[in-house]
Every structure is written in structure tokens, then in C-alpha cells.
Amino acid sequence: MDRGDRIIACYSNLLLSVSIGFLLFSVVSSQIPLGSKLIVEENNYWFSSNKDYAIGFLNFSDQYSFGVRFNAIYIPSSEQTAIWTAGWNVKVSSKAYFELSLTGEMILFDPAKGKIVWQSKTGNTSVESAVLLDDGNFVLLNRNKSSVWQSFESPSDTMLSGQSLSVGQSLRASSRGSLTSYYSLHMNVSGVMQLRWENSIIYWTVGGPQSAVRAILRSDGILQLLDQQSQAVLSVYGEDHNDSDVKFRFLRLDSDGNLRIYSWENNAMSWRTVWQAIINQCDVFATCATNGICTLNASDSYVCWCPFRSTRDSNSECLIPYKPSCESGSSMILHEHMYLYGIYPPNNTVVQTNLQQCRSMCQKDPSCHAASFINNGTPQCHMMNSQYVGGQSDPSLGSVTFVKTCSDPIAVLPPPVPAPRKVSQKICVACLLEVAAASIVVFVMLQFSIGVYLFRRRKHLMQKSALPHIVPNATGCIVFSYSEIKDLTDNFKQQIGQNVFKGVLPDNRLVAVKDLNASIDERRFRAAVLKIGSIYHKNLLRLDGYCCESGHRLLVYELAKYGSVDKCLEEPRMCKRLTWRKRMDICLSVARAISYLHTGCREFISHGNLKCENVVLDDELEAKVSEFGLRTIEAEASSSGGLAETDVRDFGKMMVVLITGCQNVDEACYLSYEKWVKAEKEMAMDQRIVVGADSEELERALRIALWCLQGDERMRPSMGEVIKVLEGTLTVDRPPPPFAHNQQWPPDDESPSESYSAL
């Protein structure tokens, strides 16, 4: 190497050192130490080193979210779009603050709510600082400057250039007005990107036969699906891809359910849509929701209109005007070039048949409100059993829709007028007075009757309009707002159980409203409610509706007249009605309900909290199991194994409580085993039962209950076997000591094992 090369090399090394020094300085200078805090009222922010991004509180109509936004100097404040928010859609008051605690936990606290509304759960991960990187990624760093947590891995509704969406991750659209968003973007396990509504309706997919593991928005404006070797298996191009003048791009799932790529245009000083997943917005599921049918106008903008509503109806919702109780019969109205789909519940019955049969089947089915017929090679009839429908109308659509409506009553023909009779020409004054008096009385009575009818009719209509979301006799869950819940419970005035309140719907139906933990994740809550609401069994309490607003998670059930079994056992008059036969009927009904949850549903469902408090009795003392499926809301179940056995054990506990009448579960279990093993089973039975049990039936009941209580869960029977034993179609062997594996023994002087060994 000559002297010139050495000089050049020295200068190069010097420049490299200076560059690295400046880079490190910029990163260090923008790092956020533990204990740092941002407060809404102070309107302060943390910035990336290049000042292109800022993190702090974002104002949404006097409500605030904490998140990252654009901050570039040439992007006006009105266009500084939010690109990530903590907790997806968590809103806080003007008194809130965000803190990076000394333990490394990110905390969003709202004094108005008196609680932490979001936290990162990174307190035990050795976090030492945070930094907002120059690509918009907010990162928590440990002492080795390695990433512990980053906003890119917890996206809200937006992906920035260079950000990936991996399998199992999703984007969630922001809310439209006061409604909670139902739209989400997923990468499923097969590597296919999907747009979903309510997590169950897939209305757009992209992906090839090759399995992708992640999607990425490149800086050149190309959205790609990549495989495990980071090779592109599919590419989507924005209109301005490879345009080097574009500095900022992002992909966002908008509140209307469409997925779009946006680019910043300096000349226009605005964001421009350069690609969208669905060209015709009416193809997005539930674009008009319950507000009507989606149609494109002359300017290719969509409009929502209601072909079912009368001109006198000012209700914003577009409901099919048919009720199964209409006395005048029904008629079918034809709408060509229209396709409907059920919204609540978001499913329908599909039958392969012809057009006329489709119309006839819907008209004859009392639960069918509308039917859409389409023939794309296979003739299909889609029958909807809900008044809540959505859909689209377009001349290019070949589908035909029939909408059911109550027929107008047929006018009664007047009776034939009899031929006039010849009467005397003499005037009867008394007759005239009598006729006049009778006419006046009839007129007054008629006016009074009309007045009473109009008053009652008006009252009925006012009650009906009080809660616009309620659809009497409709299947599926009704979505309530929190204000509607307060109205129907009279502001939670009458409590009938733990976090359970009595309510009355406008049609005078009684309901029970259960208030759940408000911190439950909204997506998991809606998915679980959708699953629970689709389950029907005569011994399962029907879920009528739910409320899922920002800080509230409530379930609305039908109300059972006599309440829970445990309260009936405590109340002397009701306890007298719980004869031995009725108690065994309750056990059999509960067993059938749990067996249906385990094996009769599309997927396994564990009750998770079966006890007498969660079994209620209707007006005919028929048992119904309540609060089933809440395990899927409050805690994720890893598998069905073990959970079924837990339900069986809890069923055994419930049985011995009903047999013994003792509400202390542990005491009841020990008592029943002790009396059975000493051949004193009659002494184990509740002494308040007036008519005793058949000795053989009591023996069978105690044996199956003790098998259910086995400490080794592998020895417990299935619920199907329990049903057969209770029905008397399956024999049951003598059970071993049920408490051997959990070692929960009574006092030494009452040890059941000693009594058992003495036999």
C-alpha cells in the first residue's frame, strides 16, 4: 500500500468513526430512561432522533389515546396520522398519564376511571430504557440494548414501511362513531391473509398455494407475502411503487373494513390511496350493517338505502318488517339483483334448490325472514332467520331476494242490505227518543274504546322504540349499548345474584344481566359470545344479548322464575317442592346439558364453574345451566383434556349437595361417602325430603356421584356414562375412596378410608 492509499484509508476510518459516533449519540440522546412520564395536560411528547415520529397522547374529540404519530415538519398537524395506539382503542380522560416505571413496565393510568387501563407486562424483563426509532417503532431495551418489546410486534390498525405481520398477528380497524369495530386483518396458520368481520366471516383473502409466514410492506410501496426463507410468494403493488420521491407509506385497515396503502404526496399535502384490497366497497361484509342495502351511485361512492322501511318510519335501522306472530299471514316481496346476508347472527341456512322452492321454503318456515337465491353453477337458497340483515344491490348481480312481510288484513265485506219494509206512517216519539239515547251511548262507548286502544298502542310503540336494538322473537344475540343496559335494569336497581341484576325488556320479558370483568379483551369477548349465543339446548340458559363497550362487558340471559338451586334449597317453601324425584330430574337435566357442551357442539366447550349457584329453575322447575362457556372469555383453555374431567368432578359435588341438602360442598362429600361406606345411605339423604327415595336409586346416585369425585381424574366417568347410570340403563360398580389422590381427609377419628377397609 503506497502513502496515498494509507492517507485515504486513514481518512476513511476517521469518517467511519465519526459517523458511528454521531449515530450512537443520536440513539442515546433519544433514549427514554426508566421513570419517565408523559401527561395529557402537559401536551408533551417523546421524539425519534430524526423527528419524523412522535409518541404521546393523541386527541380524539376530547378523548385521548396514547400512541405514535407522524411528526415530519412538512406534514401538517391535521395530517399527522396515528400509526400505533396502546391497547388498540383504549380511550382516557384529560387527567391520564403514561409512565415507563422503574421496573420496566409501561403503564397507562386514568384517574377518572381510578385504574390502570393498559400495561405492557414487561416488569420482569430487565428493561433499562425505551426509544422511538427512526422507522416509527417504539422499543423497550435491556442492558444489552436488545429489544424486549416493540410496537411493531403489537400493531393496532396500521403497518409502516419495513414492518411485518406474522402468522397469528392481526390488525384491528378503528371504530366508526360510537360503534365498536368488527373488522380485522389476520395472517392465518396457512399463511393466507384474510379480512374478517366479527372474526367469523371471511370476506377477502390473498395468498397462494405456497405457505407464507409473514407479510411485509416494503419501503418501495410493495406489499409482499414471504415464506420461511424470506422469498416472496405473492406481491401487491401500489400505484406509485418504486417512486423514490415518496418518503412515507403505510398500510391501514380502515374503519370501513377495507385495506389500503397510503403514500404522502408533498405537492397535494395529503395522503393518497395507492392501493385497496376491495375495489367495490359494497363487497365489504356489513358495509351498511343494519342500516340497509349497499349500492354504488354514479360517482362510484356507496350509499345505504332501505327497501323494507315505510316512508313513515324514521328509525335509522333497516329491519325486515316480518314478525313470526303476525296474524294476517305473510307474503313474499321480490327484489331482483339483490343479495342479502344475515348480520345477527352472521350466518344463514344454505339449501340446494330451485327459485320457486326457495321462495316457498322461506314462506313456510316461521323463523325465516328473507331468502336470497343465487345460481353460479349450483343453485343455492340462502335463508336468513334474523330481521337484522345487510347486503348489496347492483344490476350486475344475478341473485334474487325474497323478503317476508306480514300481509295486510283483508277488508270485511259489508253485510247485504235487507229490502226496506213498509212501515206505518205514524211517528213514534218514544221510539225516536229511545233510538237517539241508544245511539248516544253507543257513540260514547265507541269513542272511549278507541281512546283506550290508541293510548295502549302509543304506550306499546313507545316501549318498543325505547331500545332500538331489541328484536322480539329473533334468534341470535342482541347487541346492547351500556345506556340501554342501564335502562332495562333500572340502573342496576335489583341485584339477584353475584354481579347479576334483574331487567325487563320493553316487551315485558324478564332477563338477568351479568356484569363481567371489564378488562376482558374485546376480540376474545366477542368471539366467545358469538360461540355461546349459537348454542341451544333445553337445559342451557339462553343467552339473549350482550354489551361490549369501552369499559363494560355484560351478558343478558333469559330469567328463570325460581332462581338458582342453592337458593331454592335454602328457602323452606321451595325446598319442600324439591322432592327426591325432582332432585334426580335436576341432576339428569344438568348431566345432559354438560354432555351436550362436551360432545354435542361443533367444538368442545367446558363449563369450568359448575355448581348449584349456576343451575337455575324455570316456572316449571325445569333445570337450566347458566354461565357456560365463560371459561373461553375469562381464561384461554389449552385443550379439552382435563377440563371435561373437571366438569365431571364439579357435577359430582353438585349431586351430593342435592342428595344431602348440605351446601358446604366438602362437608357434603365427606358425609355422603361416610354414610354410604357404613351402609347408612338413607342417613345421607336430606331429611327435609318428605317422600323418601327408592333404595336402589339412592344407591345408584351415590355411587355415580362418588365416581365423579375420584381424585384421579382418569377414573372419572364421562358425562355420557353418567346420563346412562341416572337413567338406569347402565350399572355402576362400587367406587374406591374418592379422596385418595388429593389427600383432603376429614379428621382422623372420621376417616372414611378406615371405614372402607373395615368392610
Coordinates of C-alpha atoms in Angstrom, one line a residue, residues 263-613:
S263 CA -48.5 7.5 0.3
W264 CA -47.7 11.0 1.3
E265 CA -47.8 13.5 -1.6
N266 CA -45.9 16.7 -0.9
N267 CA -47.5 18.6 -3.8
A268 CA -51.0 17.9 -2.6
M269 CA -50.0 18.0 1.1
S270 CA -52.2 14.9 1.8
W271 CA -52.2 11.2 1.9
R272 CA -53.2 9.4 -1.3
T273 CA -54.7 5.9 -1.6
V274 CA -52.4 4.0 -4.0
W275 CA -54.0 0.5 -3.5
Q276 CA -57.0 -1.0 -1.8
A277 CA -57.9 -4.6 -1.3
I278 CA -61.6 -4.4 -2.4
I279 CA -62.5 -2.1 -5.3
N280 CA -66.3 -2.2 -4.8
Q281 CA -66.9 -1.1 -1.2
C282 CA -70.2 -2.9 -1.2
D283 CA -68.3 -6.2 -1.4
V284 CA -67.1 -5.5 2.2
F285 CA -69.2 -7.5 4.5
A286 CA -71.7 -5.4 6.5
T287 CA -70.7 -2.1 4.9
C288 CA -74.2 -0.8 5.7
A289 CA -74.6 -3.1 8.8
T290 CA -78.2 -2.8 10.0
N291 CA -78.8 0.4 8.1
G292 CA -79.8 -1.1 4.7
I293 CA -78.6 -2.3 1.4
C294 CA -75.3 -1.1 -0.2
T295 CA -75.4 0.4 -3.7
L296 CA -72.9 2.3 -5.8
N297 CA -74.0 5.6 -7.1
A298 CA -72.9 7.4 -10.3
S299 CA -69.7 8.6 -8.7
D300 CA -68.8 5.1 -7.5
S301 CA -69.4 6.0 -3.9
Y302 CA -71.6 3.7 -1.9
V303 CA -74.9 4.6 -0.4
C304 CA -77.1 2.7 2.1
W305 CA -80.8 2.6 1.5
C306 CA -83.7 0.6 2.9
P307 CA -86.2 -1.0 0.6
F308 CA -88.1 -2.5 3.5
R309 CA -88.9 0.6 5.5
S310 CA -92.1 2.6 5.1
T311 CA -91.9 6.3 4.5
R312 CA -93.4 7.0 7.9
D313 CA -90.7 5.1 9.7
S314 CA -87.8 7.3 10.9
N315 CA -85.9 4.5 12.5
S316 CA -82.3 4.5 11.2
E317 CA -82.2 0.8 11.3
C318 CA -83.5 -1.2 8.3
L319 CA -85.3 -4.2 9.7
I320 CA -87.3 -6.7 7.7
P321 CA -91.0 -6.0 8.6
Y322 CA -91.9 -9.5 9.4
K323 CA -92.7 -11.0 12.8
P324 CA -93.5 -14.7 13.3
S325 CA -96.5 -13.6 15.4
C326 CA -98.3 -11.7 12.6
E327 CA -101.9 -12.8 12.5
S328 CA -102.6 -11.8 8.9
G329 CA -100.3 -14.3 7.3
S330 CA -97.2 -13.5 5.3
S331 CA -96.3 -12.5 1.7
M332 CA -93.0 -12.6 -0.1
I333 CA -91.8 -9.4 -1.8
L334 CA -89.4 -9.9 -4.8
H335 CA -86.2 -7.9 -5.2
E336 CA -84.1 -8.6 -8.3
H337 CA -80.4 -8.1 -8.5
M338 CA -80.1 -8.0 -4.7
Y339 CA -78.2 -10.3 -2.3
L340 CA -78.8 -10.4 1.5
Y341 CA -76.8 -11.9 4.3
G342 CA -77.7 -12.2 8.0
I343 CA -75.9 -9.9 10.3
Y344 CA -77.0 -11.0 13.8
P345 CA -76.4 -13.9 13.9
P346 CA -73.9 -13.7 10.9
N347 CA -74.9 -17.0 9.3
N348 CA -77.8 -18.5 7.4
T349 CA -79.1 -21.8 6.1
V350 CA -78.0 -22.8 2.6
V351 CA -80.1 -25.3 0.7
Q352 CA -79.6 -26.5 -2.9
T353 CA -82.9 -26.0 -4.6
N354 CA -84.7 -24.0 -7.4
L355 CA -86.0 -20.5 -7.3
Q356 CA -89.7 -21.3 -6.6
Q357 CA -88.8 -23.9 -3.9
C358 CA -86.6 -21.3 -2.3
R359 CA -89.5 -18.8 -2.0
S360 CA -91.9 -21.5 -0.8
M361 CA -89.5 -22.9 1.9
C362 CA -88.9 -19.4 3.4
Q363 CA -92.6 -18.5 3.4
K364 CA -93.5 -21.8 5.2
D365 CA -90.7 -21.5 7.8
P366 CA -91.8 -19.3 10.7
S367 CA -88.1 -18.5 11.5
C368 CA -87.2 -17.4 8.0
H369 CA -87.3 -13.6 7.4
A370 CA -85.7 -13.5 3.9
A371 CA -84.1 -15.7 1.3
S372 CA -81.6 -14.9 -1.4
F373 CA -81.4 -17.3 -4.4
I374 CA -78.2 -17.4 -6.5
N375 CA -77.1 -19.8 -9.2
N376 CA -73.4 -19.8 -10.1
G377 CA -73.4 -23.3 -11.4
T378 CA -75.0 -24.7 -8.3
P379 CA -78.5 -23.3 -7.4
Q380 CA -78.4 -22.2 -3.7
C381 CA -81.1 -20.8 -1.5
H382 CA -79.7 -18.7 1.5
M383 CA -82.4 -18.4 4.1
M384 CA -82.0 -15.8 6.9
N385 CA -83.6 -16.1 10.3
S386 CA -83.0 -12.6 11.6
Q387 CA -84.5 -9.2 10.9
Y388 CA -81.0 -7.8 11.1
V389 CA -79.7 -8.2 7.6
G390 CA -77.2 -6.5 5.3
G391 CA -76.5 -6.9 1.6
Q392 CA -75.9 -5.2 -1.7
S393 CA -77.9 -4.4 -4.8
D394 CA -76.4 -4.0 -8.3
P395 CA -77.6 -4.6 -11.9
S396 CA -74.7 -6.9 -12.4
L397 CA -75.9 -9.3 -9.6
G398 CA -77.8 -12.3 -10.8
S399 CA -79.2 -13.1 -7.4
V400 CA -82.9 -12.7 -6.5
T401 CA -84.1 -12.0 -3.0
F402 CA -87.5 -12.7 -1.4
V403 CA -88.4 -10.6 1.7
K404 CA -91.1 -11.8 4.0
T405 CA -93.7 -9.3 5.3
C406 CA -96.9 -9.6 7.2
S407 CA -99.9 -9.4 4.8
D408 CA -102.4 -6.6 5.1
P409 CA -105.7 -7.7 6.7
I410 CA -108.5 -8.4 4.2
A411 CA -111.3 -5.9 4.5
V412 CA -114.6 -7.4 5.7
L413 CA -117.3 -7.0 3.1
P414 CA -120.4 -5.2 4.4
P415 CA -123.5 -7.4 5.0
P416 CA -126.2 -7.3 2.4
V417 CA -128.7 -4.5 2.9
P418 CA -132.2 -6.0 3.6
A419 CA -135.1 -4.8 1.4
P420 CA -137.0 -2.0 3.1
R421 CA -140.1 -2.9 4.8
K422 CA -143.3 -0.9 4.7
V423 CA -143.8 0.8 8.0
S424 CA -146.6 2.8 9.4
Q425 CA -146.6 6.4 8.6
K426 CA -147.3 7.3 12.2
I427 CA -144.4 8.8 14.1
C428 CA -143.5 7.1 17.4
V429 CA -141.9 9.8 19.5
A430 CA -140.9 7.4 22.3
C431 CA -139.2 5.1 19.8
L432 CA -137.3 8.1 18.4
L433 CA -136.1 9.1 21.9
E434 CA -135.0 5.5 22.7
V435 CA -133.1 5.2 19.4
A436 CA -131.4 8.6 20.0
A437 CA -130.4 7.7 23.6
A438 CA -129.0 4.3 22.4
S439 CA -127.1 6.0 19.6
I440 CA -125.5 8.4 22.0
V441 CA -124.5 5.6 24.4
V442 CA -123.0 3.6 21.6
F443 CA -121.1 6.6 20.3
V444 CA -119.7 7.4 23.7
M445 CA -118.6 3.8 24.3
L446 CA -117.1 3.6 20.8
Q447 CA -115.1 6.8 21.4
F448 CA -114.0 5.6 24.8
S449 CA -112.8 2.2 23.3
I450 CA -110.9 4.0 20.5
G451 CA -109.2 6.2 23.1
V452 CA -108.1 3.3 25.2
Y453 CA -106.9 1.4 22.2
L454 CA -104.9 4.4 20.9
F455 CA -103.4 5.0 24.4
R456 CA -102.3 1.4 24.7
R457 CA -101.0 1.4 21.2
R458 CA -99.0 4.5 21.8
K459 CA -97.6 3.1 25.0
H460 CA -96.6 -0.1 23.3
L461 CA -94.9 1.8 20.5
M462 CA -93.0 4.0 22.9
Q463 CA -91.8 0.9 24.8
K464 CA -90.8 -0.8 21.6
S465 CA -88.8 2.2 20.5
A466 CA -87.1 2.7 23.8
L467 CA -84.5 0.0 23.0
P468 CA -84.0 0.1 19.2
H469 CA -81.6 -2.9 19.1
I470 CA -84.2 -5.3 20.6
V471 CA -85.9 -7.7 18.1
P472 CA -88.5 -9.8 19.9
N473 CA -88.6 -13.5 18.8
A474 CA -85.4 -13.1 16.7
T475 CA -82.7 -15.7 17.2
G476 CA -79.1 -14.9 17.9
C477 CA -77.6 -12.3 20.3
I478 CA -78.8 -8.8 20.6
V479 CA -76.1 -6.1 20.9
F480 CA -77.0 -3.6 23.6
S481 CA -75.4 -0.3 24.4
Y482 CA -74.4 0.4 28.0
S483 CA -77.1 3.1 28.3
E484 CA -79.7 0.5 27.1
I485 CA -78.5 -2.0 29.8
K486 CA -79.0 0.7 32.5
D487 CA -82.5 1.4 31.2
L488 CA -83.6 -2.2 31.2
T489 CA -82.2 -2.8 34.7
D490 CA -83.4 0.5 36.1
N491 CA -79.8 1.5 36.7
F492 CA -78.9 -1.9 38.2
K493 CA -81.5 -1.5 41.0
Q494 CA -82.4 -5.1 41.7
Q495 CA -79.5 -7.5 42.4
I496 CA -80.4 -11.1 42.2
G497 CA -77.0 -12.7 42.5
Q498 CA -73.3 -12.0 42.5
N499 CA -72.9 -9.3 39.8
V500 CA -76.3 -10.4 38.4
F501 CA -79.2 -7.9 38.1
K502 CA -82.8 -8.3 37.1
G503 CA -84.0 -6.5 34.0
V504 CA -87.2 -6.0 31.9
L505 CA -87.3 -5.7 28.2
P506 CA -89.8 -3.3 26.5
D507 CA -92.0 -6.4 25.6
N508 CA -92.1 -7.2 29.4
R509 CA -89.7 -10.2 29.0
L510 CA -87.6 -10.6 32.2
V511 CA -83.9 -11.0 31.8
A512 CA -80.9 -11.5 34.0
V513 CA -77.9 -9.2 33.3
K514 CA -74.4 -10.5 34.4
D515 CA -71.6 -7.9 34.8
L516 CA -68.3 -9.5 33.8
N517 CA -64.7 -8.2 34.3
A518 CA -64.4 -5.1 32.1
S519 CA -60.7 -5.8 31.4
I520 CA -61.6 -8.8 29.2
D521 CA -60.1 -8.4 25.7
E522 CA -62.8 -7.2 23.3
R523 CA -62.0 -9.6 20.5
R524 CA -61.9 -12.6 22.8
F525 CA -65.2 -11.5 24.4
R526 CA -67.0 -11.1 21.1
A527 CA -65.7 -14.4 19.7
A528 CA -66.8 -16.2 22.9
V529 CA -70.2 -14.5 22.9
L530 CA -70.7 -15.5 19.3
K531 CA -69.9 -19.1 20.2
I532 CA -72.1 -19.1 23.3
G533 CA -75.0 -17.4 21.5
S534 CA -75.1 -20.1 18.9
I535 CA -75.6 -22.9 21.4
Y536 CA -79.2 -24.1 22.0
H537 CA -80.3 -26.8 24.4
K538 CA -83.4 -27.0 26.5
N539 CA -81.3 -27.4 29.7
L540 CA -78.9 -24.5 28.9
L541 CA -80.0 -21.0 29.8
R542 CA -80.4 -19.0 26.6
L543 CA -78.1 -16.0 26.0
D544 CA -80.3 -13.2 24.6
G545 CA -77.7 -10.5 24.1
Y546 CA -74.6 -8.7 25.3
C547 CA -72.9 -5.3 25.8
C548 CA -69.3 -4.7 24.7
E549 CA -68.4 -1.0 25.1
S550 CA -65.1 0.6 26.1
G551 CA -65.3 -0.2 29.8
H552 CA -68.2 -2.7 30.0
R553 CA -68.6 -6.4 29.4
L554 CA -72.2 -7.7 30.2
L555 CA -74.2 -10.7 29.3
V556 CA -78.0 -10.7 29.0
Y557 CA -79.7 -14.1 29.8
E558 CA -83.3 -15.2 29.9
L559 CA -84.6 -15.0 33.5
A560 CA -85.5 -18.3 35.3
K561 CA -88.5 -17.7 37.6
Y562 CA -87.3 -19.5 40.7
G563 CA -83.6 -18.6 40.5
S564 CA -80.7 -20.8 41.4
V565 CA -80.9 -24.2 43.0
D566 CA -78.8 -23.2 46.0
K567 CA -81.3 -20.5 46.9
C568 CA -84.2 -22.9 46.4
L569 CA -82.6 -25.3 48.9
E570 CA -82.3 -22.6 51.5
E571 CA -85.9 -21.4 51.1
P572 CA -88.2 -23.7 53.1
R573 CA -91.3 -23.4 50.8
M574 CA -89.2 -24.1 47.7
C575 CA -87.2 -26.8 49.3
K576 CA -90.4 -28.7 50.0
R577 CA -91.1 -28.7 46.3
L578 CA -87.7 -30.2 45.6
T579 CA -88.7 -33.8 46.1
W580 CA -86.4 -36.7 45.6
R581 CA -87.8 -37.2 42.1
K582 CA -87.3 -33.5 41.2
R583 CA -83.7 -33.5 42.5
M584 CA -82.9 -36.5 40.4
D585 CA -84.5 -34.8 37.4
I586 CA -82.3 -31.8 38.0
C587 CA -79.2 -34.0 38.1
L588 CA -80.2 -35.7 34.9
S589 CA -81.0 -32.4 33.1
V590 CA -77.7 -30.9 34.2
A591 CA -75.8 -34.0 33.0
R592 CA -77.5 -33.8 29.6
A593 CA -76.6 -30.1 29.3
I594 CA -72.9 -30.7 30.2
S595 CA -72.7 -33.7 27.9
Y596 CA -74.1 -31.5 25.1
L597 CA -71.4 -28.9 25.7
H598 CA -68.7 -31.6 25.7
T599 CA -69.8 -33.7 22.7
G600 CA -72.8 -32.1 21.0
C601 CA -71.4 -28.8 20.0
R602 CA -69.2 -28.2 16.9
E603 CA -66.2 -27.8 19.3
F604 CA -65.6 -28.8 22.9
I605 CA -66.8 -26.4 25.5
S606 CA -66.0 -26.7 29.2
H607 CA -68.3 -25.1 31.7
G608 CA -65.5 -24.6 34.2
N609 CA -67.6 -23.4 37.1
L610 CA -70.5 -25.9 37.6
K611 CA -72.2 -25.6 40.9
C612 CA -75.7 -25.2 42.4
E613 CA -75.5 -21.4 42.1

